[in-house]
Amino acid sequence: MTVKIVVVDDQDMVRSGFVALLSTQPDIEVVGTAADGSEAVQVVRRTHPDVVLMDVRMPVMDGIEALRQLAENPATAQIKVIMLTTFDADEYVHESLRLGASGFLLKDASPDELASAIRVVHAGEALLSPSVTRQVIAQFARAPRKRRADPRLKQLTEREREVLENIARGSSNSEIAAELFLAEQTVKTHVSRILGKLGLRDRAQAVVFAYESGLVAPHV
């Protein structure tokens, strides 16, 4: 299966560099490029890629607004978006994840890291490093507010709630399996059911949901 990609970055050299790197991968095809968020929205609507590599900071329209427009359009809402940033503790982490970004990738990522990130996100996983997860937690801790329990939480079993709590803390499937004394395949099954019941696309959205619903309290 070939993964179709759109690369969005305002710097020509960065954009062409990503295209050159990805062109060497037999299972990845770049179907479009864009130099700003406005152009990105048009290109994505026209090409319908599987994954978008989206720079955060761009002129005309930044990556956050482009992500918002893609998320609000039913025709593009399910397209996976990886936000590109120059450092791992970007101030837009929380907002990007809330809008549905599947994760973050540093612009200086190696060719192998770039290709792996695309495959991970295309497979439905979230690209969340421990530092990004800490950023999400810190964002909620800095802006405490009363949160009402989301009624969707009632659809989860006790075990599924435990798995979701661990996802929110940034644990991998293998770490959750060890923590809860489960087989890793069982954890994968729980994760799939959690996403389905809550109407979430991936683990990134699950992390944000866990904090916004009050299931997990931020501690930093």
GROMACS .gro file of N, CA and C in nm, residues 4-6 31 41-52 73 75-76 79:
model
   60
    4LYS      N    1   0.001   0.829   0.047
    4LYS     CA    2   0.006   0.955  -0.027
    4LYS      C    3   0.030   1.071   0.069
    5ILE      N    4   0.124   1.159   0.034
    5ILE     CA    5   0.169   1.265   0.124
    5ILE      C    6   0.159   1.402   0.058
    6VAL      N    7   0.124   1.503   0.136
    6VAL     CA    8   0.137   1.643   0.096
    6VAL      C    9   0.233   1.709   0.192
   31VAL      N   10   0.216   1.361  -0.332
   31VAL     CA   11   0.117   1.396  -0.434
   31VAL      C   12   0.094   1.547  -0.444
   41VAL      N   13  -0.453   2.397   0.220
   41VAL     CA   14  -0.594   2.356   0.225
   41VAL      C   15  -0.644   2.322   0.085
   42GLN      N   16  -0.608   2.405  -0.013
   42GLN     CA   17  -0.650   2.381  -0.151
   42GLN      C   18  -0.589   2.254  -0.208
   43VAL      N   19  -0.458   2.235  -0.183
   43VAL     CA   20  -0.389   2.118  -0.235
   43VAL      C   21  -0.444   1.990  -0.173
   44VAL      N   22  -0.469   1.993  -0.043
   44VAL     CA   23  -0.522   1.875   0.026
   44VAL      C   24  -0.661   1.840  -0.025
   45ARG      N   25  -0.744   1.941  -0.045
   45ARG     CA   26  -0.879   1.916  -0.097
   45ARG      C   27  -0.875   1.856  -0.237
   46ARG      N   28  -0.773   1.895  -0.313
   46ARG     CA   29  -0.763   1.848  -0.452
   46ARG      C   30  -0.702   1.709  -0.462
   47THR      N   31  -0.604   1.679  -0.376
   47THR     CA   32  -0.529   1.554  -0.390
   47THR      C   33  -0.572   1.443  -0.295
   48HIS      N   34  -0.641   1.477  -0.186
   48HIS     CA   35  -0.688   1.379  -0.087
   48HIS      C   36  -0.577   1.285  -0.041
   49PRO      N   37  -0.472   1.338   0.023
   49PRO     CA   38  -0.362   1.254   0.070
   49PRO      C   39  -0.402   1.174   0.193
   50ASP      N   40  -0.316   1.079   0.231
   50ASP     CA   41  -0.337   1.004   0.354
   50ASP      C   42  -0.280   1.081   0.473
   51VAL      N   43  -0.166   1.147   0.451
   51VAL     CA   44  -0.095   1.218   0.558
   51VAL      C   45  -0.044   1.351   0.505
   52VAL      N   46  -0.054   1.454   0.589
   52VAL     CA   47  -0.001   1.586   0.556
   52VAL      C   48   0.112   1.620   0.653
   73ASN      N   49  -1.386   2.052   0.780
   73ASN     CA   50  -1.445   2.008   0.653
   73ASN      C   51  -1.459   1.856   0.655
   75ALA      N   52  -1.491   1.649   0.434
   75ALA     CA   53  -1.419   1.584   0.325
   75ALA      C   54  -1.271   1.564   0.358
   76THR      N   55  -1.219   1.642   0.453
   76THR     CA   56  -1.076   1.634   0.486
   76THR      C   57  -1.050   1.606   0.634
   79ILE      N   58  -0.815   1.309   0.739
   79ILE     CA   59  -0.677   1.306   0.689
   79ILE      C   60  -0.581   1.329   0.806
   0.00000   0.00000   0.00000
